[in-house]
């Protein structure tokens, strides 16, 4: 049984986007923060964003998203106002296996 997923649990494939802040992010961020947060809220409500937040040390942000592939996840990040306005300076996108209850995947 080693390596098996216990009954009632599943692994959901999502994408972890780690966004790096630009050196002057603290100066740039206030002007666009409300727009950024509103969009994150909309994407959460739509089920695209699973979780999102920033590290307290202003070292970057972490966003877990549901996307068809790595390119789609990256495009989602690049279209954010933080990317367009230079608050974020770059991204790392990696596949992430999120442990969920089986019913959370819709398959019961």
mmCIF file with all atom_site columns, C-alpha atoms in Angstrom:
data_model
loop_
_atom_site.group_PDB
_atom_site.id
_atom_site.type_symbol
_atom_site.label_atom_id
_atom_site.label_alt_id
_atom_site.label_comp_id
_atom_site.label_asym_id
_atom_site.label_entity_id
_atom_site.label_seq_id
_atom_site.pdbx_PDB_ins_code
_atom_site.Cartn_x
_atom_site.Cartn_y
_atom_site.Cartn_z
_atom_site.occupancy
_atom_site.B_iso_or_equiv
_atom_site.pdbx_formal_charge
_atom_site.auth_seq_id
_atom_site.auth_comp_id
_atom_site.auth_asym_id
_atom_site.auth_atom_id
_atom_site.pdbx_PDB_model_num
ATOM 1   C CA . UNK A 1 1   ? 0.000   0.000  0.000   1.00 0.00 ? 1   UNK A CA 1
ATOM 2   C CA . UNK A 1 2   ? 2.994   2.326  0.116   1.00 0.00 ? 2   UNK A CA 1
ATOM 3   C CA . UNK A 1 3   ? 2.483   5.292  -2.197  1.00 0.00 ? 3   UNK A CA 1
ATOM 4   C CA . UNK A 1 4   ? -1.284  4.874  -2.414  1.00 0.00 ? 4   UNK A CA 1
ATOM 5   C CA . UNK A 1 5   ? -3.655  7.744  -1.790  1.00 0.00 ? 5   UNK A CA 1
ATOM 6   C CA . UNK A 1 6   ? -5.966  7.009  1.157   1.00 0.00 ? 6   UNK A CA 1
ATOM 7   C CA . UNK A 1 7   ? -9.652  6.564  0.449   1.00 0.00 ? 7   UNK A CA 1
ATOM 8   C CA . UNK A 1 8   ? -11.537 9.833  0.390   1.00 0.00 ? 8   UNK A CA 1
ATOM 9   C CA . UNK A 1 9   ? -8.522  11.873 -0.702  1.00 0.00 ? 9   UNK A CA 1
ATOM 10  C CA . UNK A 1 10  ? -7.270  12.946 -4.117  1.00 0.00 ? 10  UNK A CA 1
ATOM 11  C CA . UNK A 1 11  ? -4.479  15.011 -5.603  1.00 0.00 ? 11  UNK A CA 1
ATOM 12  C CA . UNK A 1 12  ? -5.620  18.025 -7.599  1.00 0.00 ? 12  UNK A CA 1
ATOM 13  C CA . UNK A 1 13  ? -3.125  19.289 -10.192 1.00 0.00 ? 13  UNK A CA 1
ATOM 14  C CA . UNK A 1 14  ? -2.830  23.062 -9.836  1.00 0.00 ? 14  UNK A CA 1
ATOM 15  C CA . UNK A 1 15  ? -0.072  25.539 -10.642 1.00 0.00 ? 15  UNK A CA 1
ATOM 16  C CA . UNK A 1 16  ? 2.014   27.406 -8.075  1.00 0.00 ? 16  UNK A CA 1
ATOM 17  C CA . UNK A 1 17  ? 3.044   30.832 -9.299  1.00 0.00 ? 17  UNK A CA 1
ATOM 18  C CA . UNK A 1 18  ? 5.729   32.570 -7.296  1.00 0.00 ? 18  UNK A CA 1
ATOM 19  C CA . UNK A 1 19  ? 6.011   36.200 -8.308  1.00 0.00 ? 19  UNK A CA 1
ATOM 20  C CA . UNK A 1 20  ? 9.105   38.204 -7.382  1.00 0.00 ? 20  UNK A CA 1
ATOM 21  C CA . UNK A 1 21  ? 8.689   41.821 -6.394  1.00 0.00 ? 21  UNK A CA 1
ATOM 22  C CA . UNK A 1 22  ? 10.651  44.499 -8.207  1.00 0.00 ? 22  UNK A CA 1
ATOM 23  C CA . UNK A 1 23  ? 13.149  46.514 -6.158  1.00 0.00 ? 23  UNK A CA 1
ATOM 24  C CA . UNK A 1 24  ? 10.751  49.493 -6.118  1.00 0.00 ? 24  UNK A CA 1
ATOM 25  C CA . UNK A 1 25  ? 7.573   47.452 -5.548  1.00 0.00 ? 25  UNK A CA 1
ATOM 26  C CA . UNK A 1 26  ? 6.766   49.200 -2.261  1.00 0.00 ? 26  UNK A CA 1
ATOM 27  C CA . UNK A 1 27  ? 6.542   52.489 -4.172  1.00 0.00 ? 27  UNK A CA 1
ATOM 28  C CA . UNK A 1 28  ? 4.591   51.116 -7.150  1.00 0.00 ? 28  UNK A CA 1
ATOM 29  C CA . UNK A 1 29  ? 2.155   48.834 -5.353  1.00 0.00 ? 29  UNK A CA 1
ATOM 30  C CA . UNK A 1 30  ? -0.205  51.279 -3.576  1.00 0.00 ? 30  UNK A CA 1
ATOM 31  C CA . UNK A 1 31  ? -1.508  52.809 -6.831  1.00 0.00 ? 31  UNK A CA 1
ATOM 32  C CA . UNK A 1 32  ? -2.623  49.438 -8.243  1.00 0.00 ? 32  UNK A CA 1
ATOM 33  C CA . UNK A 1 33  ? -3.236  47.285 -5.166  1.00 0.00 ? 33  UNK A CA 1
ATOM 34  C CA . UNK A 1 34  ? -7.032  47.694 -5.097  1.00 0.00 ? 34  UNK A CA 1
ATOM 35  C CA . UNK A 1 35  ? -7.288  46.647 -8.762  1.00 0.00 ? 35  UNK A CA 1
ATOM 36  C CA . UNK A 1 36  ? -5.010  43.655 -8.145  1.00 0.00 ? 36  UNK A CA 1
ATOM 37  C CA . UNK A 1 37  ? -6.960  42.489 -5.074  1.00 0.00 ? 37  UNK A CA 1
ATOM 38  C CA . UNK A 1 38  ? -10.318 42.928 -6.842  1.00 0.00 ? 38  UNK A CA 1
ATOM 39  C CA . UNK A 1 39  ? -9.099  40.711 -9.693  1.00 0.00 ? 39  UNK A CA 1
ATOM 40  C CA . UNK A 1 40  ? -7.775  38.072 -7.298  1.00 0.00 ? 40  UNK A CA 1
ATOM 41  C CA . UNK A 1 41  ? -11.172 38.116 -5.568  1.00 0.00 ? 41  UNK A CA 1
ATOM 42  C CA . UNK A 1 42  ? -12.979 37.658 -8.892  1.00 0.00 ? 42  UNK A CA 1
ATOM 43  C CA . UNK A 1 43  ? -10.676 34.788 -9.891  1.00 0.00 ? 43  UNK A CA 1
ATOM 44  C CA . UNK A 1 44  ? -11.231 33.130 -6.497  1.00 0.00 ? 44  UNK A CA 1
ATOM 45  C CA . UNK A 1 45  ? -14.987 33.434 -6.892  1.00 0.00 ? 45  UNK A CA 1
ATOM 46  C CA . UNK A 1 46  ? -14.690 31.852 -10.354 1.00 0.00 ? 46  UNK A CA 1
ATOM 47  C CA . UNK A 1 47  ? -12.623 28.979 -8.929  1.00 0.00 ? 47  UNK A CA 1
ATOM 48  C CA . UNK A 1 48  ? -9.490  29.844 -10.916 1.00 0.00 ? 48  UNK A CA 1
ATOM 49  C CA . UNK A 1 49  ? -7.453  31.057 -7.949  1.00 0.00 ? 49  UNK A CA 1
ATOM 50  C CA . UNK A 1 50  ? -7.249  28.533 -5.126  1.00 0.00 ? 50  UNK A CA 1
ATOM 51  C CA . UNK A 1 51  ? -5.123  30.666 -2.806  1.00 0.00 ? 51  UNK A CA 1
ATOM 52  C CA . UNK A 1 52  ? -3.169  33.886 -3.086  1.00 0.00 ? 52  UNK A CA 1
ATOM 53  C CA . UNK A 1 53  ? -1.099  36.107 -0.870  1.00 0.00 ? 53  UNK A CA 1
ATOM 54  C CA . UNK A 1 54  ? 2.157   37.949 -0.370  1.00 0.00 ? 54  UNK A CA 1
ATOM 55  C CA . UNK A 1 55  ? 5.076   37.154 1.869   1.00 0.00 ? 55  UNK A CA 1
ATOM 56  C CA . UNK A 1 56  ? 5.253   39.630 4.754   1.00 0.00 ? 56  UNK A CA 1
ATOM 57  C CA . UNK A 1 57  ? 8.867   40.486 3.967   1.00 0.00 ? 57  UNK A CA 1
ATOM 58  C CA . UNK A 1 58  ? 7.855   41.779 0.490   1.00 0.00 ? 58  UNK A CA 1
ATOM 59  C CA . UNK A 1 59  ? 9.951   38.999 -1.012  1.00 0.00 ? 59  UNK A CA 1
ATOM 60  C CA . UNK A 1 60  ? 7.172   38.008 -3.390  1.00 0.00 ? 60  UNK A CA 1
ATOM 61  C CA . UNK A 1 61  ? 3.706   36.588 -3.820  1.00 0.00 ? 61  UNK A CA 1
ATOM 62  C CA . UNK A 1 62  ? 2.388   33.043 -4.071  1.00 0.00 ? 62  UNK A CA 1
ATOM 63  C CA . UNK A 1 63  ? -0.699  32.185 -6.096  1.00 0.00 ? 63  UNK A CA 1
ATOM 64  C CA . UNK A 1 64  ? -2.174  28.717 -6.590  1.00 0.00 ? 64  UNK A CA 1
ATOM 65  C CA . UNK A 1 65  ? -4.265  28.552 -9.757  1.00 0.00 ? 65  UNK A CA 1
ATOM 66  C CA . UNK A 1 66  ? -6.266  26.093 -11.785 1.00 0.00 ? 66  UNK A CA 1
ATOM 67  C CA . UNK A 1 67  ? -5.075  26.320 -15.375 1.00 0.00 ? 67  UNK A CA 1
ATOM 68  C CA . UNK A 1 68  ? -4.862  23.972 -18.349 1.00 0.00 ? 68  UNK A CA 1
ATOM 69  C CA . UNK A 1 69  ? -1.068  24.096 -18.451 1.00 0.00 ? 69  UNK A CA 1
ATOM 70  C CA . UNK A 1 70  ? 2.021   26.040 -17.382 1.00 0.00 ? 70  UNK A CA 1
ATOM 71  C CA . UNK A 1 71  ? 1.672   28.555 -20.220 1.00 0.00 ? 71  UNK A CA 1
ATOM 72  C CA . UNK A 1 72  ? -1.917  29.355 -19.220 1.00 0.00 ? 72  UNK A CA 1
ATOM 73  C CA . UNK A 1 73  ? -0.874  29.829 -15.594 1.00 0.00 ? 73  UNK A CA 1
ATOM 74  C CA . UNK A 1 74  ? 1.953   32.146 -16.652 1.00 0.00 ? 74  UNK A CA 1
ATOM 75  C CA . UNK A 1 75  ? -0.387  34.126 -18.926 1.00 0.00 ? 75  UNK A CA 1
ATOM 76  C CA . UNK A 1 76  ? -2.760  34.606 -15.994 1.00 0.00 ? 76  UNK A CA 1
ATOM 77  C CA . UNK A 1 77  ? 0.063   36.081 -13.908 1.00 0.00 ? 77  UNK A CA 1
ATOM 78  C CA . UNK A 1 78  ? 1.421   38.237 -16.726 1.00 0.00 ? 78  UNK A CA 1
ATOM 79  C CA . UNK A 1 79  ? -1.996  39.785 -17.324 1.00 0.00 ? 79  UNK A CA 1
ATOM 80  C CA . UNK A 1 80  ? -2.260  41.021 -13.718 1.00 0.00 ? 80  UNK A CA 1
ATOM 81  C CA . UNK A 1 81  ? -1.884  44.725 -13.045 1.00 0.00 ? 81  UNK A CA 1
ATOM 82  C CA . UNK A 1 82  ? 1.070   43.971 -10.763 1.00 0.00 ? 82  UNK A CA 1
ATOM 83  C CA . UNK A 1 83  ? 2.944   42.537 -13.746 1.00 0.00 ? 83  UNK A CA 1
ATOM 84  C CA . UNK A 1 84  ? 1.811   45.259 -16.153 1.00 0.00 ? 84  UNK A CA 1
ATOM 85  C CA . UNK A 1 85  ? 2.790   48.054 -13.741 1.00 0.00 ? 85  UNK A CA 1
ATOM 86  C CA . UNK A 1 86  ? 6.154   46.623 -12.693 1.00 0.00 ? 86  UNK A CA 1
ATOM 87  C CA . UNK A 1 87  ? 5.287   45.619 -9.122  1.00 0.00 ? 87  UNK A CA 1
ATOM 88  C CA . UNK A 1 88  ? 6.222   42.050 -10.026 1.00 0.00 ? 88  UNK A CA 1
ATOM 89  C CA . UNK A 1 89  ? 9.520   41.528 -11.814 1.00 0.00 ? 89  UNK A CA 1
ATOM 90  C CA . UNK A 1 90  ? 9.338   37.850 -12.719 1.00 0.00 ? 90  UNK A CA 1
ATOM 91  C CA . UNK A 1 91  ? 7.687   34.477 -12.153 1.00 0.00 ? 91  UNK A CA 1
ATOM 92  C CA . UNK A 1 92  ? 8.400   30.880 -11.358 1.00 0.00 ? 92  UNK A CA 1
ATOM 93  C CA . UNK A 1 93  ? 5.575   28.501 -12.312 1.00 0.00 ? 93  UNK A CA 1
ATOM 94  C CA . UNK A 1 94  ? 5.533   24.892 -11.138 1.00 0.00 ? 94  UNK A CA 1
ATOM 95  C CA . UNK A 1 95  ? 3.020   22.048 -11.100 1.00 0.00 ? 95  UNK A CA 1
ATOM 96  C CA . UNK A 1 96  ? 1.690   21.516 -7.587  1.00 0.00 ? 96  UNK A CA 1
ATOM 97  C CA . UNK A 1 97  ? -0.230  18.504 -6.275  1.00 0.00 ? 97  UNK A CA 1
ATOM 98  C CA . UNK A 1 98  ? -2.847  19.818 -3.867  1.00 0.00 ? 98  UNK A CA 1
ATOM 99  C CA . UNK A 1 99  ? -4.296  17.272 -1.427  1.00 0.00 ? 99  UNK A CA 1
ATOM 100 C CA . UNK A 1 100 ? -8.105  17.534 -1.378  1.00 0.00 ? 100 UNK A CA 1
ATOM 101 C CA . UNK A 1 101 ? -11.085 15.482 -0.316  1.00 0.00 ? 101 UNK A CA 1
ATOM 102 C CA . UNK A 1 102 ? -12.282 13.421 -3.280  1.00 0.00 ? 102 UNK A CA 1
ATOM 103 C CA . UNK A 1 103 ? -15.626 15.236 -3.396  1.00 0.00 ? 103 UNK A CA 1
ATOM 104 C CA . UNK A 1 104 ? -13.802 18.544 -3.938  1.00 0.00 ? 104 UNK A CA 1
ATOM 105 C CA . UNK A 1 105 ? -12.838 17.322 -7.410  1.00 0.00 ? 105 UNK A CA 1
ATOM 106 C CA . UNK A 1 106 ? -16.479 16.810 -8.325  1.00 0.00 ? 106 UNK A CA 1
ATOM 107 C CA . UNK A 1 107 ? -16.015 13.089 -8.723  1.00 0.00 ? 107 UNK A CA 1
ATOM 108 C CA . UNK A 1 108 ? -17.147 12.186 -5.222  1.00 0.00 ? 108 UNK A CA 1
#
